[in-house]
PDB file of C-alpha atoms and ligand atoms in Angstrom:
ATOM      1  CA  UNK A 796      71.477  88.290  64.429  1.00 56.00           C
ATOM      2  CA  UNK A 797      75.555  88.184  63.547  1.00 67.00           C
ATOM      3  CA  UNK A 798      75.281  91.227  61.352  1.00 74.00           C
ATOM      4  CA  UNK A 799      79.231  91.442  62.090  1.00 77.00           C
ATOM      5  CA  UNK A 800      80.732  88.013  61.484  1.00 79.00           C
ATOM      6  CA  UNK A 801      82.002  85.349  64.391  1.00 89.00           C
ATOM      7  CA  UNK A 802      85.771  87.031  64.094  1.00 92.00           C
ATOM      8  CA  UNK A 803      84.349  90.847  65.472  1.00 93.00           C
ATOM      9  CA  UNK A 804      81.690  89.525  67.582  1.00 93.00           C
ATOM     10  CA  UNK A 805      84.903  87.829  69.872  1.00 94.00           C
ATOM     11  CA  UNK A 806      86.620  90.799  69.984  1.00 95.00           C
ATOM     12  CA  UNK A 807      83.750  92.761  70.944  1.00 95.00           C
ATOM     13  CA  UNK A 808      82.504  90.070  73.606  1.00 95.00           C
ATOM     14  CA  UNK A 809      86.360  89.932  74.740  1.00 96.00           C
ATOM     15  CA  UNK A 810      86.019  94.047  75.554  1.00 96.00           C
ATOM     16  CA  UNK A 811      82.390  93.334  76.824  1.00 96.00           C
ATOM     17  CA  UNK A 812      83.678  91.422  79.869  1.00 96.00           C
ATOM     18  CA  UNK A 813      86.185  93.577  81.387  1.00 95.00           C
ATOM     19  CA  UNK A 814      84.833  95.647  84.068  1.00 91.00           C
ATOM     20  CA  UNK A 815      83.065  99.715  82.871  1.00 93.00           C
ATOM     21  CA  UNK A 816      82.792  98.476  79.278  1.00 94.00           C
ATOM     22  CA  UNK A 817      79.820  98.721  77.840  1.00 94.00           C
ATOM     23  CA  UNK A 818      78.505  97.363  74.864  1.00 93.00           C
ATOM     24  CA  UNK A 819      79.096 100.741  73.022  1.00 95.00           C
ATOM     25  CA  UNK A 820      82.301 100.928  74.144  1.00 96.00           C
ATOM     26  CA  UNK A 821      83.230  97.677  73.176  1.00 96.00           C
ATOM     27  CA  UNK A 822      82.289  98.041  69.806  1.00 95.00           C
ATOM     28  CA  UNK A 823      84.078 101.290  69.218  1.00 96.00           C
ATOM     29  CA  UNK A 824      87.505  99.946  70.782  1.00 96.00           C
ATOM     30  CA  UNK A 825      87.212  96.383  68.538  1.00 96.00           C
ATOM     31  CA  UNK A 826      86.802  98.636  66.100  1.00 95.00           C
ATOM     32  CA  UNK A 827      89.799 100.971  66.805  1.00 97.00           C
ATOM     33  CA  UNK A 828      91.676  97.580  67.053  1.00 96.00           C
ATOM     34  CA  UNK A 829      90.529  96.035  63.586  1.00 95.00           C
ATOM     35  CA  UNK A 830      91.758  99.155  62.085  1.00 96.00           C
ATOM     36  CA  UNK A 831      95.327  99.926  63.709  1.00 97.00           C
ATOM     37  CA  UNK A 832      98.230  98.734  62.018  1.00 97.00           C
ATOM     38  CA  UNK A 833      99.296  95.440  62.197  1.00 96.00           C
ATOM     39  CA  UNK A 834     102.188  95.959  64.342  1.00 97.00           C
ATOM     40  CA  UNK A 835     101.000  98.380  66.836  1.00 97.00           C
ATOM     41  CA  UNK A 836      97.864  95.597  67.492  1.00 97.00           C
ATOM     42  CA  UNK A 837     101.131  92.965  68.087  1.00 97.00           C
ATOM     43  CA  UNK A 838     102.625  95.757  70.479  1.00 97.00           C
ATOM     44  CA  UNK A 839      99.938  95.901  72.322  1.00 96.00           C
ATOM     45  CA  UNK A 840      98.735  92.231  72.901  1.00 96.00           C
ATOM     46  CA  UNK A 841     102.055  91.269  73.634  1.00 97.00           C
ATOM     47  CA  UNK A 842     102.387  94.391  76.488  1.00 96.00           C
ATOM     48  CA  UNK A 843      99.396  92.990  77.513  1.00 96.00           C
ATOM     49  CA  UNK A 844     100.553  89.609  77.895  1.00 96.00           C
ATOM     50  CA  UNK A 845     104.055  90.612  79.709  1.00 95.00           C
ATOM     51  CA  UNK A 846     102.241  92.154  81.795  1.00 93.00           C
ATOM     52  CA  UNK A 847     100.418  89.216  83.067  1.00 94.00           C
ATOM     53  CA  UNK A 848     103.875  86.845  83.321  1.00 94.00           C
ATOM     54  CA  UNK A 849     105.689  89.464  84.897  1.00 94.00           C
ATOM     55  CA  UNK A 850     103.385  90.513  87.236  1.00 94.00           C
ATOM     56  CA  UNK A 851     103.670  88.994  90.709  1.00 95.00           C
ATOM     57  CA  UNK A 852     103.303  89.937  94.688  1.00 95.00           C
ATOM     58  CA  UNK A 853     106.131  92.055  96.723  1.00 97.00           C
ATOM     59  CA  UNK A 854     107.255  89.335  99.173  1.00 96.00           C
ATOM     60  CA  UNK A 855     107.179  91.678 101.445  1.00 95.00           C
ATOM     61  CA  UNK A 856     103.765  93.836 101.015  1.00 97.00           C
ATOM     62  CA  UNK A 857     101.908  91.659  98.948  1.00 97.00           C
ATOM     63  CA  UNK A 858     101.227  94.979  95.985  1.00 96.00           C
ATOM     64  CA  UNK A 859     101.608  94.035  92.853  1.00 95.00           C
ATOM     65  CA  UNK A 860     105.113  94.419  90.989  1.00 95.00           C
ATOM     66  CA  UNK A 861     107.727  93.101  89.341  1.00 92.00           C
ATOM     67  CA  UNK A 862     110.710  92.720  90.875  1.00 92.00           C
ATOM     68  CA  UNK A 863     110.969  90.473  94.037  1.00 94.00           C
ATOM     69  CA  UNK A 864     110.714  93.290  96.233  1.00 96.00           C
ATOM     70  CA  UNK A 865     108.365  96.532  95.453  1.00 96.00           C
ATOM     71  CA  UNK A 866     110.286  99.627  95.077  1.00 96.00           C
ATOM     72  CA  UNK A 867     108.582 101.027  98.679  1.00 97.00           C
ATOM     73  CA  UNK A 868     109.606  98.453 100.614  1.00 96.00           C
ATOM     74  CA  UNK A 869     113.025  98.161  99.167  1.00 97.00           C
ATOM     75  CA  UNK A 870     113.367 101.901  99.325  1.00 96.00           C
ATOM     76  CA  UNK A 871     115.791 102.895 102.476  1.00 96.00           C
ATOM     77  CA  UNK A 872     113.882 105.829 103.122  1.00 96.00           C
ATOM     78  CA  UNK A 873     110.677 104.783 103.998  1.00 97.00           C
ATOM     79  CA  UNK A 874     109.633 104.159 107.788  1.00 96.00           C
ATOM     80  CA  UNK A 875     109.364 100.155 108.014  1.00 95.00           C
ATOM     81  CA  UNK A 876     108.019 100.630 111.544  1.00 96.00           C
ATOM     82  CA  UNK A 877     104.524 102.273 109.771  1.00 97.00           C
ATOM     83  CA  UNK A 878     102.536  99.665 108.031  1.00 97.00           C
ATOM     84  CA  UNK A 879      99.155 100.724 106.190  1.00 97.00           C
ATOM     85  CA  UNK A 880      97.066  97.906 105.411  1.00 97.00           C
ATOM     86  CA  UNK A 881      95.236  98.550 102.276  1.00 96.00           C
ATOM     87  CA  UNK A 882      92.897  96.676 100.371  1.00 95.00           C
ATOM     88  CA  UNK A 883      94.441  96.410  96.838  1.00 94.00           C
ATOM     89  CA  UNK A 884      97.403  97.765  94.961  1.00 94.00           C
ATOM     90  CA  UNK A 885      95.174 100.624  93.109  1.00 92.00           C
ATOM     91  CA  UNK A 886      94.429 101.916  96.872  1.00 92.00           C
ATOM     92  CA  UNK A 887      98.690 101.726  97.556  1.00 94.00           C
ATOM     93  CA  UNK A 888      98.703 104.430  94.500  1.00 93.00           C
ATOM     94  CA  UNK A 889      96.213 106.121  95.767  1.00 90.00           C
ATOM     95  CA  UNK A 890      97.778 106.882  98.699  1.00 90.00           C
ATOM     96  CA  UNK A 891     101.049 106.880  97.035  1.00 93.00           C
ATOM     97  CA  UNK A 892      99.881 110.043  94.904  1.00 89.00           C
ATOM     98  CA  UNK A 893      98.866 112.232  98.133  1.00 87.00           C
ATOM     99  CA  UNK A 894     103.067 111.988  98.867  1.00 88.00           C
ATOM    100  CA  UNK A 895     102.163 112.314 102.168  1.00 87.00           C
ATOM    101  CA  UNK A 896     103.261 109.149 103.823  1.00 93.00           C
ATOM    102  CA  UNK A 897     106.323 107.704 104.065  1.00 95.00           C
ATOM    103  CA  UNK A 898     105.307 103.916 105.932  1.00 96.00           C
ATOM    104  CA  UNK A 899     105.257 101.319 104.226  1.00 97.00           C
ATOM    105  CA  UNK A 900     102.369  99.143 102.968  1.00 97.00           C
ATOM    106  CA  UNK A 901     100.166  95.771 103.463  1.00 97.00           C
ATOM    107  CA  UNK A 902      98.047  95.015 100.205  1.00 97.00           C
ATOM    108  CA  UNK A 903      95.291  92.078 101.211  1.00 97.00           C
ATOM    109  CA  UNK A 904      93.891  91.443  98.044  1.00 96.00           C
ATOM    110  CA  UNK A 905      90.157  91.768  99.420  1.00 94.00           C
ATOM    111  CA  UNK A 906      88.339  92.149 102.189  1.00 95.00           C
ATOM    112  CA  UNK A 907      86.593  89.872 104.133  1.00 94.00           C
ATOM    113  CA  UNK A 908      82.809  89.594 102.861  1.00 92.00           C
ATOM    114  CA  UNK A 909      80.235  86.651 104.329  1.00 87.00           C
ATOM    115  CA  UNK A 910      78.168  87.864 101.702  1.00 87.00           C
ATOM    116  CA  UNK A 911      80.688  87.299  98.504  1.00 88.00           C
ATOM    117  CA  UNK A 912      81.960  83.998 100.855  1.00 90.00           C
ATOM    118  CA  UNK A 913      85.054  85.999 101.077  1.00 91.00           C
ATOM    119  CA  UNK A 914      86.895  84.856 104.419  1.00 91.00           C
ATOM    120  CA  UNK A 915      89.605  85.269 106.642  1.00 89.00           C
ATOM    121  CA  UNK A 916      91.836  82.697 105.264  1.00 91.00           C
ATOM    122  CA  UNK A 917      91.036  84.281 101.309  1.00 92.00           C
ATOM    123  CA  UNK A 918      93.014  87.739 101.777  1.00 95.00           C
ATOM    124  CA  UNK A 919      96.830  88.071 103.365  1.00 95.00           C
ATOM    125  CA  UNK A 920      95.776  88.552 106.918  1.00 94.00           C
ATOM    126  CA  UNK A 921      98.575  85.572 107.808  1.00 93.00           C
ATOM    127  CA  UNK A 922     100.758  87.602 106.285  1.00 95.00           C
ATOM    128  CA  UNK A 923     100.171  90.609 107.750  1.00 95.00           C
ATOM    129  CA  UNK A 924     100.398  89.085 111.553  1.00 93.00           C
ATOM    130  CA  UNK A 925     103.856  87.736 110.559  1.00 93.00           C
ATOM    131  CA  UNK A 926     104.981  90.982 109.465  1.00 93.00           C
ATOM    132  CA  UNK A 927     104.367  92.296 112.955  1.00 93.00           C
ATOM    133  CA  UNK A 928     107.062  89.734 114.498  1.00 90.00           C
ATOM    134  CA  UNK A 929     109.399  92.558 113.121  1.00 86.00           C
ATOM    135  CA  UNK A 930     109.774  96.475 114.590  1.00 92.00           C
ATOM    136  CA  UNK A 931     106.289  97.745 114.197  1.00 95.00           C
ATOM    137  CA  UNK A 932     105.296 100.240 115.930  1.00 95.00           C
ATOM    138  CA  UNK A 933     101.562 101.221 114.294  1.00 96.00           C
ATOM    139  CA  UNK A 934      99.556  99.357 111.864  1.00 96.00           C
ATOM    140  CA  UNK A 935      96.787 102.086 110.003  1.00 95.00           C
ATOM    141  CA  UNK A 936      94.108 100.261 108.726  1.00 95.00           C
ATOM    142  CA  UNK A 937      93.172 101.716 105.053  1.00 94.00           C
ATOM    143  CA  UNK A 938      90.225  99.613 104.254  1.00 93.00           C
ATOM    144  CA  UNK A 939      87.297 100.945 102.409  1.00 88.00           C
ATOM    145  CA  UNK A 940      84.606 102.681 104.317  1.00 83.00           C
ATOM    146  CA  UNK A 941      81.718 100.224 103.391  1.00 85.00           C
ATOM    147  CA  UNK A 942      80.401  96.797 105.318  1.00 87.00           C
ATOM    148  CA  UNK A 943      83.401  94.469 103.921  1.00 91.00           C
ATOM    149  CA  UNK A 944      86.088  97.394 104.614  1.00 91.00           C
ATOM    150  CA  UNK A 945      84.485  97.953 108.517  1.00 90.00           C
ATOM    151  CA  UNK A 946      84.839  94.167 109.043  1.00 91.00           C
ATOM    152  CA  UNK A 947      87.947  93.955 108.089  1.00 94.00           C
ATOM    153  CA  UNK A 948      89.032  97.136 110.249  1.00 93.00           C
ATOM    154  CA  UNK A 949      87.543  95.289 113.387  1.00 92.00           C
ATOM    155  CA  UNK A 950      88.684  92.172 112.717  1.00 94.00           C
ATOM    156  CA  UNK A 951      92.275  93.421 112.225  1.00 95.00           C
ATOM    157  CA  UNK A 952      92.091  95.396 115.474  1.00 93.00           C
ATOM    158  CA  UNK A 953      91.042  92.991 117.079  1.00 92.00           C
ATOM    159  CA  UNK A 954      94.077  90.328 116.244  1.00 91.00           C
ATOM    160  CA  UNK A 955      96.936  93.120 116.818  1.00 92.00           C
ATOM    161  CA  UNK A 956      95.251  94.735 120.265  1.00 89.00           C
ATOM    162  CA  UNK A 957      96.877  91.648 122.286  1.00 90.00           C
ATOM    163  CA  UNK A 958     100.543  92.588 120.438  1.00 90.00           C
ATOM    164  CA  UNK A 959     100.321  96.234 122.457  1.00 91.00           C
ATOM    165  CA  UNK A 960     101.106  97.326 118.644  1.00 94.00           C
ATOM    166  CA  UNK A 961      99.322 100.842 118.076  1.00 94.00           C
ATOM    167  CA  UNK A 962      96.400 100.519 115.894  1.00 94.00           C
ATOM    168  CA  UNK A 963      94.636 103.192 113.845  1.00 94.00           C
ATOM    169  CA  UNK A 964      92.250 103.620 111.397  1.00 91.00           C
ATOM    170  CA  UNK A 965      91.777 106.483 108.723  1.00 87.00           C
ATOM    171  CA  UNK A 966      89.282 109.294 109.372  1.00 79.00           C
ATOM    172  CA  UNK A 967      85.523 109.686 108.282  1.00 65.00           C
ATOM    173  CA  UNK A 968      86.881 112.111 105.423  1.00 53.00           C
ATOM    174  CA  UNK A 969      86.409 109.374 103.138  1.00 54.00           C
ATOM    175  CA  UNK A 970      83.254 108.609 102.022  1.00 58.00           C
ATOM    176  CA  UNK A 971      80.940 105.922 103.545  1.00 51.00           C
ATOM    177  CA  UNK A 972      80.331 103.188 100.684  1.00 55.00           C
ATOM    178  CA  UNK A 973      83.394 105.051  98.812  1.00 58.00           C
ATOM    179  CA  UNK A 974      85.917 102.898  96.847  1.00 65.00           C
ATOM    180  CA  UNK A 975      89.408 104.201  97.978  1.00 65.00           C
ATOM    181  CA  UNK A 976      90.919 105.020  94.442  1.00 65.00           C
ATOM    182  CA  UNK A 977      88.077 107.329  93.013  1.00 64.00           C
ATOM    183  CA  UNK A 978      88.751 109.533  95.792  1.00 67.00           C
ATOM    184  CA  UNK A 979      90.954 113.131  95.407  1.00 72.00           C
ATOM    185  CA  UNK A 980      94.265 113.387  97.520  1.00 74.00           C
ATOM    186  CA  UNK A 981      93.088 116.155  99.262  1.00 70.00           C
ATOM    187  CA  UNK A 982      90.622 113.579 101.038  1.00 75.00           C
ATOM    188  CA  UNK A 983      92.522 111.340 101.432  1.00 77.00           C
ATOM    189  CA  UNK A 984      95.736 113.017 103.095  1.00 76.00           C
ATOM    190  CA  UNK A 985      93.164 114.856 105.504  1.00 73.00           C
ATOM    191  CA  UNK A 986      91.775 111.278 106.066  1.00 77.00           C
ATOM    192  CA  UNK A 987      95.299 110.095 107.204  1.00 81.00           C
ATOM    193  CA  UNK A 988      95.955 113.170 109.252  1.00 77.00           C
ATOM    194  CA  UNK A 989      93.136 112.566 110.882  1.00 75.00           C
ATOM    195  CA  UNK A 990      93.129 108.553 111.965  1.00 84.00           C
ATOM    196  CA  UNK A 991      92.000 107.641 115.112  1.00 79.00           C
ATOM    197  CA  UNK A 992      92.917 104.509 117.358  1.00 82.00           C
ATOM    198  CA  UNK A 993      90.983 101.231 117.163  1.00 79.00           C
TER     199      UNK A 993
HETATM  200 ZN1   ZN B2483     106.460  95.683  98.935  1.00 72.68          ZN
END
């Protein structure tokens, strides 16, 4: 039964499909939205949708920005010979919050999964081996710690062995199964301290 009317039932469906909302939740925020001002609603679709235009890959790393260039790999400072493959832009910030490295970054956008018929030619593993035609001296693999992130780890390792490029992978202080981004910096600088070679 359409006790609230086609119009609120989108806008409730619309918050429904994004990922952690519930139904409750979507309710209260289509809600929230019905009753904010006019303008502030326009505000915030159209940050919304500049976001999405704007939005691209670093040519370089692959995060997510929106210049050509992210601000770490255009950033003089950082050590270009350090790469740390990661598996999305939310794990770069992540890592980017601990302040404890000062490499650079390779986001693949995934990890290789038979299961989700995710494979080697779906993330920016082409990418990554052309990066390592430049000075690179180690390549820490950041992956998540469950089956896809493992695979990924060994499959990496095992295309930059041959290059005599130093390999690593981040320690056991990060949760087997864990996502990356839910866990505190603590953990995850420790984890980095503590990487071992592949
Ligand atoms: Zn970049």
């Amino acid at each position: 039964m359409d006790y609230y009317g086609n119009q609120i039932t989108k806008l409730i469906n619309a918050f429904k499909s994004l990922p952690g909302i519930g139904a409750k939740s979507a309710g209260r925020l289509a809600f929230h939205i019905i009753n904010m001002p006019k303008e502030e609603v326009e505000a915030f679709a159209d940050t919304i949708l500049t976001a999405k235009e704007k939005v691209r890959c670093c040519k370089c790393c692959y995060t997510l920005t929106d210049s050509e260039i992210c601000p770490i790999c255009a950033d003089p400072k950082r050590d270009k010979t350090t790469i740390m493959v990661v598996e999305n832009t939310r794990d770069l910030a992540a890592y980017e919050k601990t302040g404890k490295y000062n490499g650079v970054y390779h986001v693949l956008h995934g990890a290789i999964s038979p299961m989700l018929g995710i494979g080697v030619e779906d993330i920016r593993l082409k990418e990554l081996i052309q990066r390592l035609e430049g000075d690179v001296k180690e390549v820490i693999v950041a992956t998540n710690s469950n089956i896809e992130g493992e695979t990924t780890a060994m499959y990496i390792s095992k295309l930059i062995k041959p290059t005599g490029i130093k390999v690593t992978r981040i320690a056991s202080g990060v949760p087997v199964g864990g996502d990356l981004e839910y866990i505190d910096e603590m953990t995850l600088s420790r984890a980095l301290d503590g990487r071992t070679e592949l």
